[in-house]
mmCIF file of C-alpha atoms and ligand atoms in Angstrom:
data_model
loop_
_atom_site.group_PDB
_atom_site.id
_atom_site.type_symbol
_atom_site.label_atom_id
_atom_site.label_comp_id
_atom_site.label_asym_id
_atom_site.label_seq_id
_atom_site.Cartn_x
_atom_site.Cartn_y
_atom_site.Cartn_z
ATOM 1 C CA MET A 1040 16.615 6.119 9.541
ATOM 2 C CA GLY A 1041 18.736 7.626 12.247
ATOM 3 C CA GLY A 1042 17.578 9.599 15.290
ATOM 4 C CA ARG A 1043 16.565 13.042 14.008
ATOM 5 C CA ASP A 1044 14.535 13.962 17.100
ATOM 6 C CA SER A 1045 16.509 12.966 20.180
ATOM 7 C CA ASP A 1046 13.614 13.818 22.591
ATOM 8 C CA LEU A 1047 11.193 11.444 20.913
ATOM 9 C CA VAL A 1048 10.607 8.265 22.945
ATOM 10 C CA LEU A 1049 9.908 5.590 20.353
ATOM 11 C CA LEU A 1050 9.258 2.869 22.924
ATOM 12 C CA ASP A 1051 8.624 3.556 26.607
ATOM 13 C CA GLU A 1052 9.394 1.302 29.576
ATOM 14 C CA ASN A 1053 5.947 -0.314 29.263
ATOM 15 C CA GLY A 1054 6.535 -1.224 25.621
ATOM 16 C CA ILE A 1055 4.190 1.495 24.346
ATOM 17 C CA ARG A 1056 5.059 3.353 21.151
ATOM 18 C CA CYS A 1057 5.061 7.105 20.462
ATOM 19 C CA ASP A 1058 1.446 7.005 19.216
ATOM 20 C CA GLY A 1059 0.192 4.803 22.063
ATOM 21 C CA ARG A 1060 0.261 1.497 20.209
ATOM 22 C CA LYS A 1061 1.687 -1.826 21.365
ATOM 23 C CA VAL A 1062 4.561 -3.270 19.315
ATOM 24 C CA ASP A 1063 2.334 -5.710 17.401
ATOM 25 C CA GLU A 1064 -0.561 -3.318 16.754
ATOM 26 C CA THR A 1065 -1.466 -1.639 13.470
ATOM 27 C CA ARG A 1066 -2.929 1.833 13.251
ATOM 28 C CA ASN A 1067 -6.688 2.115 12.684
ATOM 29 C CA ILE A 1068 -7.495 1.042 9.144
ATOM 30 C CA SER A 1069 -10.713 1.697 7.243
ATOM 31 C CA ILE A 1070 -11.402 1.055 3.563
ATOM 32 C CA LYS A 1071 -14.385 1.991 1.407
ATOM 33 C CA ALA A 1072 -14.794 0.457 -2.058
ATOM 34 C CA GLY A 1073 -16.485 2.097 -5.047
ATOM 35 C CA VAL A 1074 -16.154 5.740 -4.006
ATOM 36 C CA LEU A 1075 -15.635 7.276 -7.484
ATOM 37 C CA LYS A 1076 -18.353 7.144 -10.115
ATOM 38 C CA ASN A 1077 -16.128 7.878 -13.114
ATOM 39 C CA ALA A 1078 -13.511 5.162 -12.540
ATOM 40 C CA ASN A 1079 -14.177 1.490 -13.317
ATOM 41 C CA GLY A 1080 -13.126 0.637 -9.777
ATOM 42 C CA SER A 1081 -12.035 2.667 -6.782
ATOM 43 C CA ALA A 1082 -11.253 2.644 -3.089
ATOM 44 C CA TYR A 1083 -10.515 5.093 -0.307
ATOM 45 C CA ILE A 1084 -8.294 4.075 2.583
ATOM 46 C CA GLU A 1085 -7.493 5.657 5.907
ATOM 47 C CA PHE A 1086 -4.471 3.920 7.387
ATOM 48 C CA GLY A 1087 -3.736 5.831 10.581
ATOM 49 C CA ASP A 1088 -3.322 9.403 9.362
ATOM 50 C CA ASN A 1089 -2.705 8.356 5.753
ATOM 51 C CA LYS A 1090 -5.637 9.226 3.477
ATOM 52 C CA ILE A 1091 -5.411 7.781 -0.011
ATOM 53 C CA LEU A 1092 -7.681 7.350 -3.033
ATOM 54 C CA ALA A 1093 -7.148 4.735 -5.728
ATOM 55 C CA GLY A 1094 -8.952 4.701 -9.073
ATOM 56 C CA VAL A 1095 -8.713 1.962 -11.715
ATOM 57 C CA PHE A 1096 -9.506 2.070 -15.443
ATOM 58 C CA GLY A 1097 -9.449 -0.893 -17.777
ATOM 59 C CA PRO A 1098 -8.749 -3.254 -19.282
ATOM 60 C CA ARG A 1099 -8.720 -0.703 -22.134
ATOM 61 C CA ASP A 1100 -6.810 0.155 -25.305
ATOM 62 C CA VAL A 1101 -3.187 1.100 -24.773
ATOM 63 C CA HIS A 1102 -1.974 4.552 -25.752
ATOM 64 C CA PRO A 1103 0.694 4.934 -27.001
ATOM 65 C CA LYS A 1104 0.040 1.764 -29.014
ATOM 66 C CA HIS A 1105 3.678 0.605 -29.054
ATOM 67 C CA MET A 1106 3.427 -0.035 -25.301
ATOM 68 C CA SER A 1107 0.869 -2.796 -25.848
ATOM 69 C CA ASP A 1108 1.803 -6.479 -25.787
ATOM 70 C CA THR A 1109 0.103 -8.961 -28.118
ATOM 71 C CA ASP A 1110 0.568 -11.795 -25.609
ATOM 72 C CA THR A 1111 -0.661 -10.164 -22.425
ATOM 73 C CA GLY A 1112 -2.245 -7.128 -20.853
ATOM 74 C CA ILE A 1113 -0.092 -4.620 -19.014
ATOM 75 C CA ILE A 1114 -0.595 -2.830 -15.726
ATOM 76 C CA ARG A 1115 0.471 0.778 -15.177
ATOM 77 C CA CYS A 1116 0.451 2.759 -11.960
ATOM 78 C CA ARG A 1117 0.759 6.431 -11.188
ATOM 79 C CA TYR A 1118 1.371 7.306 -7.530
ATOM 80 C CA HIS A 1119 0.947 10.980 -6.746
ATOM 81 C CA MET A 1120 1.124 13.005 -3.544
ATOM 82 C CA SER A 1121 -1.062 16.090 -3.370
ATOM 83 C CA PRO A 1122 0.687 19.373 -2.550
ATOM 84 C CA PHE A 1123 -1.260 19.458 0.763
ATOM 85 C CA SER A 1124 -0.459 15.854 1.751
ATOM 86 C CA VAL A 1125 2.614 16.777 3.807
ATOM 87 C CA THR A 1126 3.454 19.691 6.136
ATOM 88 C CA GLU A 1127 5.595 21.609 3.613
ATOM 89 C CA ARG A 1128 3.771 22.124 0.298
ATOM 90 C CA LYS A 1129 4.912 19.384 -2.033
ATOM 91 C CA ASN A 1130 5.712 20.343 -5.607
ATOM 92 C CA PRO A 1131 2.875 18.789 -7.627
ATOM 93 C CA ALA A 1132 5.270 17.648 -10.364
ATOM 94 C CA PRO A 1133 6.156 13.950 -10.100
ATOM 95 C CA SER A 1134 9.300 13.411 -8.041
ATOM 96 C CA ARG A 1135 11.794 10.555 -8.365
ATOM 97 C CA ARG A 1136 10.297 9.069 -5.207
ATOM 98 C CA GLU A 1137 6.760 9.087 -6.647
ATOM 99 C CA ILE A 1138 7.942 7.485 -9.900
ATOM 100 C CA GLU A 1139 9.734 4.791 -7.895
ATOM 101 C CA ILE A 1140 6.701 4.108 -5.700
ATOM 102 C CA GLY A 1141 4.426 3.884 -8.772
ATOM 103 C CA LYS A 1142 6.782 1.251 -10.171
ATOM 104 C CA VAL A 1143 6.941 -0.620 -6.867
ATOM 105 C CA ILE A 1144 3.127 -0.702 -6.558
ATOM 106 C CA LYS A 1145 2.736 -1.837 -10.161
ATOM 107 C CA GLU A 1146 5.218 -4.657 -9.650
ATOM 108 C CA ALA A 1147 3.570 -5.685 -6.390
ATOM 109 C CA LEU A 1148 0.128 -5.881 -8.044
ATOM 110 C CA ARG A 1149 1.204 -7.624 -11.247
ATOM 111 C CA PRO A 1150 1.420 -11.210 -9.851
ATOM 112 C CA ALA A 1151 -2.149 -10.899 -8.567
ATOM 113 C CA VAL A 1152 -3.798 -9.685 -11.776
ATOM 114 C CA MET A 1153 -4.688 -12.146 -14.562
ATOM 115 C CA LEU A 1154 -3.283 -9.918 -17.283
ATOM 116 C CA GLU A 1155 -2.897 -12.835 -19.713
ATOM 117 C CA LYS A 1156 -6.681 -12.768 -20.140
ATOM 118 C CA PHE A 1157 -6.512 -9.302 -21.695
ATOM 119 C CA PRO A 1158 -3.819 -9.186 -24.402
ATOM 120 C CA ARG A 1159 -3.117 -5.780 -26.002
ATOM 121 C CA THR A 1160 -4.886 -3.893 -23.226
ATOM 122 C CA ALA A 1161 -3.828 -1.917 -20.176
ATOM 123 C CA VAL A 1162 -5.116 -1.678 -16.639
ATOM 124 C CA ASP A 1163 -4.347 1.764 -15.234
ATOM 125 C CA VAL A 1164 -4.114 2.352 -11.493
ATOM 126 C CA TYR A 1165 -4.087 5.944 -10.228
ATOM 127 C CA VAL A 1166 -3.164 6.611 -6.626
ATOM 128 C CA GLU A 1167 -3.695 10.011 -5.036
ATOM 129 C CA VAL A 1168 -2.216 10.555 -1.587
ATOM 130 C CA LEU A 1169 -4.335 13.206 0.130
ATOM 131 C CA GLN A 1170 -2.540 12.990 3.473
ATOM 132 C CA ALA A 1171 0.726 11.167 4.207
ATOM 133 C CA ASP A 1172 1.975 9.863 7.534
ATOM 134 C CA GLY A 1173 4.453 7.074 6.801
ATOM 135 C CA GLY A 1174 3.673 3.852 4.970
ATOM 136 C CA THR A 1175 1.835 5.381 2.025
ATOM 137 C CA ARG A 1176 3.111 2.748 -0.434
ATOM 138 C CA CYS A 1177 1.551 -0.041 1.649
ATOM 139 C CA ALA A 1178 -1.721 1.813 2.181
ATOM 140 C CA ALA A 1179 -1.819 2.738 -1.524
ATOM 141 C CA LEU A 1180 -1.267 -0.906 -2.477
ATOM 142 C CA ASP A 1181 -4.116 -1.951 -0.175
ATOM 143 C CA ALA A 1182 -6.472 0.587 -1.760
ATOM 144 C CA ALA A 1183 -5.311 -0.275 -5.292
ATOM 145 C CA SER A 1184 -6.033 -3.983 -4.724
ATOM 146 C CA VAL A 1185 -9.557 -3.216 -3.558
ATOM 147 C CA ALA A 1186 -10.049 -0.825 -6.505
ATOM 148 C CA LEU A 1187 -8.931 -3.558 -8.955
ATOM 149 C CA ALA A 1188 -11.380 -6.031 -7.415
ATOM 150 C CA ASP A 1189 -14.077 -3.338 -7.442
ATOM 151 C CA ALA A 1190 -13.414 -2.871 -11.184
ATOM 152 C CA GLY A 1191 -14.140 -6.586 -11.651
ATOM 153 C CA ILE A 1192 -10.643 -7.346 -12.914
ATOM 154 C CA PRO A 1193 -9.900 -11.081 -12.525
ATOM 155 C CA MET A 1194 -7.340 -11.613 -9.788
ATOM 156 C CA ARG A 1195 -5.534 -14.637 -8.384
ATOM 157 C CA ASP A 1196 -5.580 -13.111 -4.921
ATOM 158 C CA MET A 1197 -5.752 -9.784 -3.143
ATOM 159 C CA VAL A 1198 -2.482 -8.009 -2.371
ATOM 160 C CA SER A 1199 -2.462 -6.899 1.254
ATOM 161 C CA ALA A 1200 0.323 -4.659 2.456
ATOM 162 C CA CYS A 1201 1.696 -3.497 5.790
ATOM 163 C CA ALA A 1202 5.161 -2.532 6.983
ATOM 164 C CA ALA A 1203 7.101 -3.872 9.917
ATOM 165 C CA GLY A 1204 10.263 -2.325 11.286
ATOM 166 C CA LYS A 1205 12.613 -1.807 14.179
ATOM 167 C CA VAL A 1206 12.689 0.908 16.826
ATOM 168 C CA ALA A 1207 14.628 0.862 20.105
ATOM 169 C CA ASP A 1208 16.038 -2.571 19.113
ATOM 170 C CA THR A 1209 12.508 -3.986 18.981
ATOM 171 C CA ILE A 1210 10.566 -5.314 15.993
ATOM 172 C CA ILE A 1211 7.309 -3.408 15.522
ATOM 173 C CA LEU A 1212 4.278 -3.708 13.249
ATOM 174 C CA ASP A 1213 3.139 -0.860 10.966
ATOM 175 C CA VAL A 1214 5.754 1.898 11.069
ATOM 176 C CA ASN A 1215 4.398 5.457 11.329
ATOM 177 C CA ASN A 1216 6.126 8.558 9.993
ATOM 178 C CA GLU A 1217 7.995 9.368 13.247
ATOM 179 C CA GLU A 1218 9.143 5.771 13.610
ATOM 180 C CA ASP A 1219 10.227 5.757 9.977
ATOM 181 C CA GLN A 1220 12.278 8.946 10.462
ATOM 182 C CA ALA A 1221 13.843 8.144 13.835
ATOM 183 C CA GLY A 1222 13.737 4.342 13.944
ATOM 184 C CA GLN A 1223 16.257 1.710 12.890
ATOM 185 C CA ALA A 1224 14.466 -0.121 10.062
ATOM 186 C CA ASP A 1225 11.362 0.054 7.871
ATOM 187 C CA MET A 1226 10.285 -2.970 5.836
ATOM 188 C CA PRO A 1227 7.198 -2.527 3.619
ATOM 189 C CA ILE A 1228 5.636 -5.879 2.707
ATOM 190 C CA GLY A 1229 2.987 -6.799 0.133
ATOM 191 C CA TYR A 1230 1.533 -10.284 0.493
ATOM 192 C CA MET A 1231 -1.045 -12.462 -1.230
ATOM 193 C CA PRO A 1232 -2.742 -14.083 1.785
ATOM 194 C CA ASN A 1233 -4.363 -17.059 0.041
ATOM 195 C CA LEU A 1234 -1.394 -17.917 -2.153
ATOM 196 C CA GLY A 1235 1.073 -17.201 0.664
ATOM 197 C CA LYS A 1236 3.335 -15.210 -1.652
ATOM 198 C CA VAL A 1237 5.232 -11.983 -1.016
ATOM 199 C CA THR A 1238 4.941 -9.482 -3.896
ATOM 200 C CA LEU A 1239 6.631 -6.474 -2.282
ATOM 201 C CA LEU A 1240 9.599 -6.507 0.034
ATOM 202 C CA GLN A 1241 11.788 -3.495 0.648
ATOM 203 C CA LEU A 1242 14.078 -2.699 3.542
ATOM 204 C CA ASP A 1243 15.420 0.638 4.667
ATOM 205 C CA GLY A 1244 17.829 0.121 7.592
ATOM 206 C CA VAL A 1245 19.869 -2.743 8.947
ATOM 207 C CA LEU A 1246 18.586 -5.986 10.496
ATOM 208 C CA THR A 1247 20.309 -9.174 11.662
ATOM 209 C CA PRO A 1248 19.120 -12.388 9.933
ATOM 210 C CA ALA A 1249 17.011 -13.237 13.028
ATOM 211 C CA GLU A 1250 15.489 -9.743 13.106
ATOM 212 C CA PHE A 1251 14.802 -9.942 9.379
ATOM 213 C CA LYS A 1252 12.847 -13.187 9.870
ATOM 214 C CA LYS A 1253 10.872 -11.743 12.788
ATOM 215 C CA CYS A 1254 10.194 -8.522 10.877
ATOM 216 C CA LEU A 1255 8.905 -10.463 7.859
ATOM 217 C CA GLU A 1256 6.674 -12.674 10.029
ATOM 218 C CA THR A 1257 5.359 -9.644 11.920
ATOM 219 C CA GLY A 1258 4.627 -7.764 8.681
ATOM 220 C CA ILE A 1259 2.827 -10.756 7.163
ATOM 221 C CA GLU A 1260 0.581 -10.947 10.254
ATOM 222 C CA GLY A 1261 -0.258 -7.277 9.615
ATOM 223 C CA CYS A 1262 -1.020 -8.048 5.948
ATOM 224 C CA LYS A 1263 -3.445 -10.781 7.057
ATOM 225 C CA GLN A 1264 -5.268 -8.275 9.266
ATOM 226 C CA VAL A 1265 -5.449 -5.816 6.368
ATOM 227 C CA TYR A 1266 -6.843 -8.574 4.116
ATOM 228 C CA GLU A 1267 -9.889 -8.992 6.381
ATOM 229 C CA ILE A 1268 -10.581 -5.245 6.144
ATOM 230 C CA GLN A 1269 -10.176 -5.297 2.330
ATOM 231 C CA LYS A 1270 -12.629 -8.208 2.047
ATOM 232 C CA GLN A 1271 -15.114 -6.450 4.282
ATOM 233 C CA ALA A 1272 -14.900 -3.283 2.155
ATOM 234 C CA LEU A 1273 -15.839 -5.295 -0.945
ATOM 235 C CA LYS A 1274 -18.634 -7.126 0.887
ATOM 236 C CA ASP A 1275 -19.993 -3.798 2.144
ATOM 237 C CA LYS A 1276 -20.182 -2.538 -1.425
ATOM 238 C CA PHE A 1277 -21.456 -5.624 -3.207
ATOM 239 C CA PHE A 1278 -23.795 -6.885 -0.484
ATOM 240 C CA ALA A 1279 -25.088 -3.500 0.578
ATOM 241 C CA ASN A 1280 -28.525 -5.007 1.281
ATOM 242 C CA GLY A 1281 -27.120 -7.080 4.143
ATOM 243 C CA GLU A 1282 -26.545 -10.553 2.630
ATOM 244 C CA GLN A 1283 -22.907 -11.683 2.992
HETATM 245 P P1 LIG B 2628 6.180 5.567 2.498
HETATM 246 O O1 LIG B 2628 5.130 6.642 2.525
HETATM 247 O O2 LIG B 2628 5.787 4.410 1.648
HETATM 248 O O3 LIG B 2628 6.607 5.152 3.885
HETATM 249 P P2 LIG B 2628 8.733 6.943 2.316
HETATM 250 O O4 LIG B 2628 9.451 6.059 3.285
HETATM 251 O O5 LIG B 2628 9.485 7.453 1.131
HETATM 252 O O6 LIG B 2628 7.446 6.181 1.746
HETATM 253 O O7 LIG B 2628 8.130 8.190 3.062
HETATM 254 C C1 LIG B 2628 7.807 8.159 4.412
HETATM 255 C C2 LIG B 2628 6.959 9.320 4.769
HETATM 256 O O8 LIG B 2628 7.698 10.528 4.600
HETATM 257 C C3 LIG B 2628 5.724 9.534 3.894
HETATM 258 O O9 LIG B 2628 4.670 8.662 4.204
HETATM 259 C C4 LIG B 2628 5.406 10.968 4.202
HETATM 260 O O10 LIG B 2628 4.686 11.063 5.437
HETATM 261 C C5 LIG B 2628 6.784 11.570 4.359
HETATM 262 N N1 LIG B 2628 7.152 12.265 3.112
HETATM 263 C C6 LIG B 2628 7.377 11.734 1.907
HETATM 264 N N2 LIG B 2628 7.653 12.682 0.986
HETATM 265 C C7 LIG B 2628 7.597 13.856 1.637
HETATM 266 C C8 LIG B 2628 7.791 15.219 1.270
HETATM 267 N N3 LIG B 2628 8.066 15.584 0.012
HETATM 268 N N4 LIG B 2628 7.674 16.142 2.240
HETATM 269 C C9 LIG B 2628 7.380 15.806 3.511
HETATM 270 N N5 LIG B 2628 7.176 14.547 3.930
HETATM 271 C C10 LIG B 2628 7.286 13.579 3.020
#
């Protein structure tokens, strides 16, 4: 947060954002399920200029064995950004940020997955960010949810994710990279649309209580839009012959 590029107009006098969107508009989102033949489940998402692949294995034996739990299955997540995903080559070794985001995605998915049905096993989620443009944790979570469903893993609900935030003292939906860098707040949200439960909530920046409420409501509306696209991606794969 905090005005790095002073020439950048985040919101013009007509309420249009730096990438031409209205305040309550998401970027273009497209999701394709079942894109990898060697994973049990997979999905590819384009969320604006973010391009992300998610692959799921499991439930399968846990290695190392001491990580397994006799009462329940476990979920693990590796989030990785490719060296070419950002303008300056990113060191391919896992950074603190990537380890944190892997943990955040895992924790956001866990309430949705019926892990108790698979004691002693692990579900592994691998996320590969091919191109990053702000909001990769939300887009990765969206792809990971579809990949889990594609793998046939029993779930209570889908997790749909989208950020909301604040630029030019205005609450906006789906924060892009420039808005994240120069704006006032970024709030990534993961939400289970049918259960009405939030599974991811982070906030970078400062909001008043009223702004916080509006930001959360705005983000949840975005999650509901994402949910429709996730469902359609699964229908497109499993009803490829046209029946819905
Ligand atoms: P998120 O991608 O979930 O918004 P961050 O807020 O940490 O997570 O990152 C915001 C954006 O900053 C990323 O989406 C990416 O476009 C950019 N970014 C992250 N790491 C790097 C990096 N090592 N080099 C350049 N840009 C980066």
